[in-house]
PDB file of C-alpha atoms in Angstrom:
ATOM      1  CA  MET Z  84      85.202 -17.027  32.935  1.00 39.00           C
ATOM      2  CA  ARG Z  85      85.481 -15.982  29.350  1.00 44.00           C
ATOM      3  CA  ASP Z  86      85.870 -12.241  28.177  1.00 47.00           C
ATOM      4  CA  ASN Z  87      86.785 -12.625  24.601  1.00 69.00           C
ATOM      5  CA  THR Z  88      84.654 -13.608  21.225  1.00 77.00           C
ATOM      6  CA  GLY Z  89      83.374 -17.279  20.697  1.00 95.00           C
ATOM      7  CA  ILE Z  90      80.019 -18.894  21.117  1.00 98.00           C
ATOM      8  CA  ILE Z  91      79.266 -20.500  24.516  1.00 98.00           C
ATOM      9  CA  ARG Z  92      76.767 -23.164  25.422  1.00 98.00           C
ATOM     10  CA  LEU Z  93      75.568 -22.670  29.170  1.00 98.00           C
ATOM     11  CA  HIS Z  94      75.396 -25.712  31.491  1.00 98.00           C
ATOM     12  CA  ALA Z  95      73.494 -25.855  34.918  1.00 98.00           C
ATOM     13  CA  ASN Z  96      76.312 -26.692  36.852  1.00 97.00           C
ATOM     14  CA  GLY Z  97      78.938 -24.432  34.914  1.00 96.00           C
ATOM     15  CA  PRO Z  98      81.869 -26.349  33.224  1.00 94.00           C
ATOM     16  CA  ASP Z  99      83.153 -27.789  36.425  1.00 93.00           C
ATOM     17  CA  GLY Z 100      80.844 -26.672  38.944  1.00 96.00           C
ATOM     18  CA  LEU Z 101      79.654 -23.450  40.904  1.00 98.00           C
ATOM     19  CA  THR Z 102      81.832 -21.543  43.032  1.00 98.00           C
ATOM     20  CA  PRO Z 103      80.373 -20.584  46.312  1.00 98.00           C
ATOM     21  CA  VAL Z 104      79.563 -16.969  46.768  1.00 96.00           C
ATOM     22  CA  ALA Z 105      79.920 -15.122  50.148  1.00 95.00           C
ATOM     23  CA  VAL Z 106      76.940 -14.041  51.629  1.00 94.00           C
ATOM     24  CA  ASP Z 107      76.413 -10.514  53.667  1.00 95.00           C
ATOM     25  CA  PRO Z 108      73.537 -10.861  55.858  1.00 94.00           C
ATOM     26  CA  ALA Z 109      73.166  -7.347  55.941  1.00 94.00           C
ATOM     27  CA  GLU Z 110      71.938  -7.707  52.246  1.00 95.00           C
ATOM     28  CA  PHE Z 111      68.785  -9.958  53.232  1.00 97.00           C
ATOM     29  CA  ASP Z 112      65.943 -10.236  55.375  1.00 96.00           C
ATOM     30  CA  THR Z 113      66.499 -13.905  55.517  1.00 97.00           C
ATOM     31  CA  PRO Z 114      69.845 -15.111  54.301  1.00 96.00           C
ATOM     32  CA  PRO Z 115      70.176 -18.331  52.432  1.00 97.00           C
ATOM     33  CA  GLU Z 116      71.996 -21.043  53.485  1.00 96.00           C
ATOM     34  CA  ALA Z 117      74.445 -21.348  50.488  1.00 97.00           C
ATOM     35  CA  GLN Z 118      74.685 -19.179  47.130  1.00 98.00           C
ATOM     36  CA  ASN Z 119      76.803 -20.426  44.058  1.00 98.00           C
ATOM     37  CA  LEU Z 120      77.810 -19.078  40.837  1.00 98.00           C
ATOM     38  CA  HIS Z 121      79.860 -19.498  37.733  1.00 98.00           C
ATOM     39  CA  ILE Z 122      80.208 -16.343  35.290  1.00 97.00           C
ATOM     40  CA  TYR Z 123      80.567 -17.541  31.650  1.00 97.00           C
ATOM     41  CA  PHE Z 124      81.297 -14.093  30.068  1.00 97.00           C
ATOM     42  CA  ALA Z 125      82.077 -10.657  31.868  1.00 97.00           C
ATOM     43  CA  ASP Z 126      82.770  -7.250  30.480  1.00 96.00           C
ATOM     44  CA  PRO Z 127      83.268  -4.868  33.399  1.00 96.00           C
ATOM     45  CA  ALA Z 128      83.415  -1.903  31.301  1.00 95.00           C
ATOM     46  CA  LEU Z 129      79.942  -2.594  29.767  1.00 96.00           C
ATOM     47  CA  GLY Z 130      78.433  -3.513  33.029  1.00 97.00           C
ATOM     48  CA  LEU Z 131      77.458  -6.976  31.370  1.00 98.00           C
ATOM     49  CA  ASN Z 132      77.717 -10.538  33.109  1.00 98.00           C
ATOM     50  CA  VAL Z 133      76.087 -13.971  32.052  1.00 98.00           C
ATOM     51  CA  GLY Z 134      75.996 -17.003  34.022  1.00 98.00           C
ATOM     52  CA  VAL Z 135      74.232 -19.374  36.228  1.00 98.00           C
ATOM     53  CA  TRP Z 136      73.557 -19.107  39.869  1.00 98.00           C
ATOM     54  CA  GLN Z 137      71.847 -21.147  42.671  1.00 98.00           C
ATOM     55  CA  SER Z 138      70.645 -20.025  45.944  1.00 98.00           C
ATOM     56  CA  ALA Z 139      69.113 -21.890  48.949  1.00 98.00           C
ATOM     57  CA  PRO Z 140      65.632 -20.050  49.939  1.00 98.00           C
ATOM     58  CA  MET Z 141      66.063 -16.343  51.137  1.00 98.00           C
ATOM     59  CA  GLN Z 142      64.464 -13.038  50.947  1.00 97.00           C
ATOM     60  CA  GLU Z 143      66.781 -10.159  49.921  1.00 97.00           C
ATOM     61  CA  ALA Z 144      66.643  -6.674  51.441  1.00 97.00           C
ATOM     62  CA  PHE Z 145      64.212  -4.066  49.703  1.00 97.00           C
ATOM     63  CA  GLY Z 146      66.014  -1.630  47.414  1.00 96.00           C
ATOM     64  CA  PRO Z 147      66.649  -1.014  43.486  1.00 97.00           C
ATOM     65  CA  PHE Z 148      67.313  -3.996  41.471  1.00 97.00           C
ATOM     66  CA  PRO Z 149      70.684  -3.798  40.423  1.00 96.00           C
ATOM     67  CA  GLY Z 150      70.256  -4.057  36.445  1.00 98.00           C
ATOM     68  CA  ASP Z 151      68.592  -4.816  33.781  1.00 98.00           C
ATOM     69  CA  GLU Z 152      68.327  -9.016  33.700  1.00 98.00           C
ATOM     70  CA  PHE Z 153      67.002 -11.839  31.518  1.00 99.00           C
ATOM     71  CA  ILE Z 154      66.340 -15.114  33.311  1.00 98.00           C
ATOM     72  CA  VAL Z 155      66.075 -18.557  32.326  1.00 98.00           C
ATOM     73  CA  MET Z 156      64.691 -20.637  35.250  1.00 98.00           C
ATOM     74  CA  LEU Z 157      66.164 -23.851  35.741  1.00 98.00           C
ATOM     75  CA  GLU Z 158      64.569 -24.885  39.294  1.00 98.00           C
ATOM     76  CA  GLY Z 159      62.256 -23.385  41.821  1.00 98.00           C
ATOM     77  CA  ALA Z 160      60.656 -20.130  41.542  1.00 98.00           C
ATOM     78  CA  PHE Z 161      60.933 -16.643  42.460  1.00 98.00           C
ATOM     79  CA  GLY Z 162      58.777 -13.780  43.381  1.00 98.00           C
ATOM     80  CA  LEU Z 163      59.166  -9.908  43.856  1.00 98.00           C
ATOM     81  CA  ARG Z 164      57.519  -7.897  46.451  1.00 97.00           C
ATOM     82  CA  ASP Z 165      57.412  -3.989  46.515  1.00 95.00           C
ATOM     83  CA  GLY Z 166      57.892  -1.927  49.730  1.00 92.00           C
ATOM     84  CA  ALA Z 167      54.389  -2.814  51.170  1.00 91.00           C
ATOM     85  CA  GLY Z 168      55.440  -6.592  50.682  1.00 92.00           C
ATOM     86  CA  THR Z 169      52.974  -6.750  48.040  1.00 93.00           C
ATOM     87  CA  GLY Z 170      53.744  -9.198  44.868  1.00 92.00           C
ATOM     88  CA  VAL Z 171      55.109  -7.761  41.603  1.00 93.00           C
ATOM     89  CA  GLY Z 172      53.845  -9.357  38.827  1.00 90.00           C
ATOM     90  CA  ALA Z 173      53.298 -13.104  38.472  1.00 91.00           C
ATOM     91  CA  GLY Z 174      57.021 -14.332  39.407  1.00 95.00           C
ATOM     92  CA  ALA Z 175      58.783 -16.912  37.307  1.00 98.00           C
ATOM     93  CA  LYS Z 176      59.261 -20.852  37.890  1.00 98.00           C
ATOM     94  CA  ALA Z 177      61.153 -23.524  36.355  1.00 98.00           C
ATOM     95  CA  GLY Z 178      60.697 -23.808  32.533  1.00 98.00           C
ATOM     96  CA  GLN Z 179      59.850 -19.819  32.284  1.00 98.00           C
ATOM     97  CA  CYS Z 180      62.123 -17.071  31.744  1.00 98.00           C
ATOM     98  CA  ALA Z 181      61.576 -13.295  32.811  1.00 98.00           C
ATOM     99  CA  ALA Z 182      62.614 -10.026  32.370  1.00 98.00           C
ATOM    100  CA  ILE Z 183      63.764  -7.436  35.342  1.00 98.00           C
ATOM    101  CA  ARG Z 184      64.032  -3.644  34.923  1.00 98.00           C
ATOM    102  CA  ASN Z 185      66.948  -1.791  36.406  1.00 98.00           C
ATOM    103  CA  GLY Z 186      66.441   0.162  39.359  1.00 97.00           C
ATOM    104  CA  ILE Z 187      62.546  -0.884  40.196  1.00 97.00           C
ATOM    105  CA  PRO Z 188      62.292  -0.665  44.027  1.00 97.00           C
ATOM    106  CA  VAL Z 189      62.051  -4.502  45.177  1.00 98.00           C
ATOM    107  CA  SER Z 190      62.915  -7.207  47.096  1.00 98.00           C
ATOM    108  CA  TRP Z 191      63.493 -10.834  45.500  1.00 98.00           C
ATOM    109  CA  HIS Z 192      62.176 -13.729  47.243  1.00 97.00           C
ATOM    110  CA  GLN Z 193      61.953 -17.528  47.268  1.00 98.00           C
ATOM    111  CA  ASP Z 194      60.583 -20.423  49.454  1.00 97.00           C
ATOM    112  CA  GLY Z 195      62.722 -22.953  47.924  1.00 98.00           C
ATOM    113  CA  SER Z 196      66.076 -23.345  46.040  1.00 98.00           C
ATOM    114  CA  VAL Z 197      66.489 -21.590  42.652  1.00 98.00           C
ATOM    115  CA  ARG Z 198      68.999 -22.222  40.121  1.00 98.00           C
ATOM    116  CA  LYS Z 199      68.994 -19.831  36.685  1.00 98.00           C
ATOM    117  CA  PHE Z 200      70.776 -18.895  33.928  1.00 98.00           C
ATOM    118  CA  PHE Z 201      71.199 -14.807  33.453  1.00 98.00           C
ATOM    119  CA  MET Z 202      72.074 -12.129  31.592  1.00 98.00           C
ATOM    120  CA  ILE Z 203      72.526  -9.101  33.524  1.00 98.00           C
ATOM    121  CA  TYR Z 204      73.378  -5.414  32.418  1.00 98.00           C
ATOM    122  CA  ASN Z 205      74.231  -2.448  34.662  1.00 97.00           C
ATOM    123  CA  ASP Z 206      76.201   0.242  32.882  1.00 97.00           C
ATOM    124  CA  PRO Z 207      78.663   2.114  34.923  1.00 96.00           C
ATOM    125  CA  ARG Z 208      78.671   4.773  32.785  1.00 95.00           C
ATOM    126  CA  ALA Z 209      74.697   5.293  33.266  1.00 95.00           C
ATOM    127  CA  ALA Z 210      72.996   7.782  35.593  1.00 92.00           C
ATOM    128  CA  ALA Z 211      71.288   5.573  38.522  1.00 89.00           C
ATOM    129  CA  PRO Z 212      67.410   5.393  37.637  1.00 91.00           C
ATOM    130  CA  GLN Z 213      65.082   7.639  39.571  1.00 90.00           C
ATOM    131  CA  ASN Z 214      61.453   7.631  40.793  1.00 90.00           C
ATOM    132  CA  LEU Z 215      60.740   4.337  39.588  1.00 94.00           C
ATOM    133  CA  THR Z 216      57.765   1.897  40.638  1.00 94.00           C
ATOM    134  CA  ALA Z 217      57.594  -1.589  40.836  1.00 95.00           C
ATOM    135  CA  GLU Z 218      54.741  -1.648  38.638  1.00 94.00           C
ATOM    136  CA  GLY Z 219      55.380  -3.458  35.102  1.00 95.00           C
ATOM    137  CA  GLY Z 220      58.959  -3.856  36.083  1.00 97.00           C
ATOM    138  CA  LEU Z 221      58.987  -7.660  36.079  1.00 98.00           C
ATOM    139  CA  THR Z 222      57.801  -9.364  32.592  1.00 98.00           C
ATOM    140  CA  THR Z 223      57.401 -13.582  32.857  1.00 98.00           C
ATOM    141  CA  LEU Z 224      57.666 -15.505  29.284  1.00 98.00           C
ATOM    142  CA  SER Z 225      55.943 -18.614  28.705  1.00 96.00           C
ATOM    143  CA  PRO Z 226      57.436 -21.168  26.438  1.00 97.00           C
ATOM    144  CA  GLU Z 227      54.014 -21.699  24.899  1.00 97.00           C
ATOM    145  CA  MET Z 228      54.210 -18.232  23.520  1.00 97.00           C
ATOM    146  CA  THR Z 229      53.911 -18.117  19.612  1.00 96.00           C
ATOM    147  CA  LEU Z 230      54.022 -15.413  17.084  1.00 98.00           C
ATOM    148  CA  THR Z 231      51.833 -14.323  14.020  1.00 97.00           C
ATOM    149  CA  ASP Z 232      52.278 -13.385  10.742  1.00 96.00           C
ATOM    150  CA  ALA Z 233      51.614  -9.763  11.875  1.00 97.00           C
ATOM    151  CA  GLU Z 234      55.086  -9.887  13.263  1.00 98.00           C
ATOM    152  CA  LEU Z 235      56.665 -10.450   9.978  1.00 97.00           C
ATOM    153  CA  MET Z 236      60.176  -8.432   9.743  1.00 97.00           C
ATOM    154  CA  GLU Z 237      61.350  -6.515   6.732  1.00 94.00           C
ATOM    155  CA  ASP Z 238      63.868  -6.606   4.636  1.00 89.00           C
ATOM    156  CA  THR Z 239      64.722 -10.573   5.482  1.00 90.00           C
ATOM    157  CA  SER Z 240      65.620 -12.870   2.900  1.00 87.00           C
ATOM    158  CA  THR Z 241      63.657 -15.449   4.729  1.00 91.00           C
ATOM    159  CA  PRO Z 242      60.317 -15.017   6.962  1.00 95.00           C
ATOM    160  CA  GLN Z 243      61.562 -14.081  10.246  1.00 97.00           C
ATOM    161  CA  ARG Z 244      58.916 -12.956  12.853  1.00 98.00           C
ATOM    162  CA  ASP Z 245      59.918 -10.752  16.026  1.00 98.00           C
ATOM    163  CA  ARG Z 246      58.365  -9.430  19.284  1.00 98.00           C
ATOM    164  CA  ILE Z 247      60.045  -7.428  21.731  1.00 98.00           C
ATOM    165  CA  LEU Z 248      58.599  -8.050  25.298  1.00 98.00           C
ATOM    166  CA  PHE Z 249      60.760  -5.998  27.282  1.00 98.00           C
ATOM    167  CA  SER Z 250      62.986  -2.829  26.450  1.00 98.00           C
ATOM    168  CA  ASN Z 251      65.137  -0.999  28.876  1.00 97.00           C
ATOM    169  CA  ASP Z 252      64.888   2.741  29.908  1.00 96.00           C
ATOM    170  CA  LEU Z 253      68.452   3.056  27.910  1.00 96.00           C
ATOM    171  CA  GLY Z 254      66.688   1.850  24.597  1.00 96.00           C
ATOM    172  CA  ASN Z 255      69.986  -0.730  24.212  1.00 97.00           C
ATOM    173  CA  PHE Z 256      68.689  -3.977  25.913  1.00 98.00           C
ATOM    174  CA  ASP Z 257      65.642  -6.111  24.503  1.00 98.00           C
ATOM    175  CA  VAL Z 258      64.207  -9.204  25.443  1.00 98.00           C
ATOM    176  CA  GLY Z 259      61.917 -10.898  22.698  1.00 98.00           C
ATOM    177  CA  LEU Z 260      60.484 -13.938  20.916  1.00 98.00           C
ATOM    178  CA  TRP Z 261      61.853 -14.508  17.448  1.00 98.00           C
ATOM    179  CA  ASP Z 262      61.186 -17.312  14.853  1.00 98.00           C
ATOM    180  CA  THR Z 263      62.698 -18.033  11.354  1.00 98.00           C
ATOM    181  CA  GLN Z 264      61.953 -20.438   8.684  1.00 97.00           C
ATOM    182  CA  VAL Z 265      64.887 -22.106   7.008  1.00 97.00           C
ATOM    183  CA  LEU Z 266      67.854 -19.717   7.249  1.00 97.00           C
ATOM    184  CA  ASN Z 267      71.775 -19.588   5.887  1.00 97.00           C
ATOM    185  CA  THR Z 268      73.991 -16.591   6.578  1.00 97.00           C
ATOM    186  CA  GLU Z 269      77.014 -15.802   5.466  1.00 97.00           C
ATOM    187  CA  LEU Z 270      80.332 -15.637   8.039  1.00 98.00           C
ATOM    188  CA  GLU Z 271      79.832 -12.171   9.468  1.00 97.00           C
ATOM    189  CA  PRO Z 272      80.512 -10.553  12.908  1.00 97.00           C
ATOM    190  CA  PHE Z 273      77.865 -11.059  15.412  1.00 97.00           C
ATOM    191  CA  PRO Z 274      76.414  -7.151  15.887  1.00 96.00           C
ATOM    192  CA  TYR Z 275      75.470  -7.594  19.614  1.00 97.00           C
ATOM    193  CA  HIS Z 276      75.709  -9.733  22.945  1.00 98.00           C
ATOM    194  CA  GLU Z 277      72.834 -12.481  22.992  1.00 98.00           C
ATOM    195  CA  MET Z 278      71.859 -14.796  25.295  1.00 98.00           C
ATOM    196  CA  ALA Z 279      69.184 -17.299  23.696  1.00 98.00           C
ATOM    197  CA  GLN Z 280      67.056 -20.169  24.636  1.00 98.00           C
ATOM    198  CA  VAL Z 281      65.890 -22.581  22.099  1.00 98.00           C
ATOM    199  CA  LEU Z 282      62.160 -23.244  22.383  1.00 98.00           C
ATOM    200  CA  GLU Z 283      61.792 -25.098  18.976  1.00 98.00           C
ATOM    201  CA  GLY Z 284      63.632 -26.465  16.428  1.00 98.00           C
ATOM    202  CA  GLU Z 285      67.208 -26.459  15.933  1.00 98.00           C
ATOM    203  CA  VAL Z 286      70.058 -24.191  14.757  1.00 98.00           C
ATOM    204  CA  TYR Z 287      73.793 -24.900  13.606  1.00 98.00           C
ATOM    205  CA  LEU Z 288      76.344 -22.043  14.182  1.00 98.00           C
ATOM    206  CA  THR Z 289      79.840 -22.193  12.790  1.00 98.00           C
ATOM    207  CA  GLU Z 290      82.627 -20.004  14.014  1.00 98.00           C
ATOM    208  CA  ALA Z 291      85.425 -18.498  11.844  1.00 97.00           C
ATOM    209  CA  ASP Z 292      87.682 -21.346  12.800  1.00 97.00           C
ATOM    210  CA  GLY Z 293      85.341 -24.164  11.658  1.00 97.00           C
ATOM    211  CA  THR Z 294      83.964 -24.762  15.291  1.00 97.00           C
ATOM    212  CA  ARG Z 295      80.556 -25.704  15.062  1.00 98.00           C
ATOM    213  CA  HIS Z 296      77.877 -25.689  17.409  1.00 98.00           C
ATOM    214  CA  HIS Z 297      74.343 -27.511  17.417  1.00 98.00           C
ATOM    215  CA  PHE Z 298      71.608 -26.185  19.852  1.00 98.00           C
ATOM    216  CA  THR Z 299      68.032 -27.847  20.051  1.00 98.00           C
ATOM    217  CA  ALA Z 300      65.199 -26.939  22.252  1.00 98.00           C
ATOM    218  CA  GLY Z 301      66.024 -26.248  26.115  1.00 98.00           C
ATOM    219  CA  ASP Z 302      69.511 -25.406  24.909  1.00 98.00           C
ATOM    220  CA  VAL Z 303      70.496 -21.985  26.202  1.00 98.00           C
ATOM    221  CA  PHE Z 304      73.729 -20.347  24.460  1.00 98.00           C
ATOM    222  CA  PHE Z 305      75.440 -16.998  24.414  1.00 98.00           C
ATOM    223  CA  ILE Z 306      77.059 -15.221  21.511  1.00 98.00           C
ATOM    224  CA  PRO Z 307      79.384 -12.176  22.596  1.00 98.00           C
ATOM    225  CA  ALA Z 308      79.120  -9.523  20.194  1.00 97.00           C
ATOM    226  CA  GLY Z 309      81.582  -9.223  17.488  1.00 96.00           C
ATOM    227  CA  THR Z 310      82.155 -13.014  17.140  1.00 97.00           C
ATOM    228  CA  PRO Z 311      81.996 -14.145  13.264  1.00 97.00           C
ATOM    229  CA  CYS Z 312      79.499 -16.832  12.652  1.00 98.00           C
ATOM    230  CA  ILE Z 313      77.381 -18.626  10.164  1.00 98.00           C
ATOM    231  CA  TRP Z 314      73.759 -19.196  10.999  1.00 98.00           C
ATOM    232  CA  HIS Z 315      71.903 -22.378   9.615  1.00 98.00           C
ATOM    233  CA  VAL Z 316      68.482 -23.155  10.532  1.00 98.00           C
ATOM    234  CA  PRO Z 317      67.527 -26.530   8.625  1.00 98.00           C
ATOM    235  CA  SER Z 318      63.571 -26.239   8.864  1.00 98.00           C
ATOM    236  CA  TYR Z 319      62.305 -23.912  11.631  1.00 98.00           C
ATOM    237  CA  LEU Z 320      63.594 -22.089  14.877  1.00 98.00           C
ATOM    238  CA  ARG Z 321      61.863 -20.187  17.881  1.00 98.00           C
ATOM    239  CA  LYS Z 322      63.780 -18.851  20.443  1.00 98.00           C
ATOM    240  CA  PHE Z 323      63.550 -16.330  23.526  1.00 98.00           C
ATOM    241  CA  TYR Z 324      66.234 -13.990  23.377  1.00 98.00           C
ATOM    242  CA  ALA Z 325      68.058 -11.119  25.444  1.00 98.00           C
ATOM    243  CA  ALA Z 326      70.034  -8.615  23.092  1.00 98.00           C
ATOM    244  CA  LEU Z 327      72.221  -5.857  24.346  1.00 98.00           C
ATOM    245  CA  ASP Z 328      73.806  -3.521  21.660  1.00 97.00           C
ATOM    246  CA  PRO Z 329      77.349  -2.709  23.009  1.00 94.00           C
ATOM    247  CA  GLU Z 330      77.586   0.357  20.689  1.00 92.00           C
ATOM    248  CA  ASN Z 331      74.219   2.175  22.000  1.00 91.00           C
ATOM    249  CA  ARG Z 332      75.609   3.410  25.616  1.00 88.00           C
ATOM    250  CA  PRO Z 333      75.083   6.501  27.532  1.00 85.00           C
ATOM    251  CA  ASP Z 334      77.372   9.196  28.106  1.00 72.00           C
ATOM    252  CA  GLY Z 335      77.692   8.719  31.595  1.00 48.00           C
TER     253      GLY Z 335
END
């Protein structure tokens, strides 16, 4: 686990395999045979965790979802059910991404094994969400999604487009789709925590010590807030992202 600055490439099996997770049967309607986990980044004071998780078939007990979560599905499929057992949204399967709103009353279920990358945020200083419904609490993202010129960003030196697909109730966690043409930036601290999946194109990210990362379609990476880095996009880049502003926090 890393809790400092520095760009992290996420791997489906973690850097050295996944660690078994102790399962409490009281938290499940149908407990899994096994769950495994690796945390790549954690900030307990902020309530942020980034990692990879794998679970055998199961259904969780009904209750409030424990955070705002961005998911990149690697294997299997999942769905959410409300208190009546009705499906919420379309769920998500391997190759898709999803965003789930903190506190919605649901039960996670999966008929087969699931493996996912995740970025989940549940600020311990924030009041627990109240009187939420499950409706609209799950957003499914398809890699075929594209942007239009109506979504061009202002005040950028190169053409960049952005569409926010999910925003949390605290106003500091966004999931979106972004693309850019050729891009070259100066070395500067990255302003927020970001987990991204490259959908098309490539990007080179260079850290202050000269460490250079190359990400192409299918790669998933995480940049902790404050990490000094240079972005170089040779021709084009399209990505899904989840961004958390650590400076925009509730008073508690």
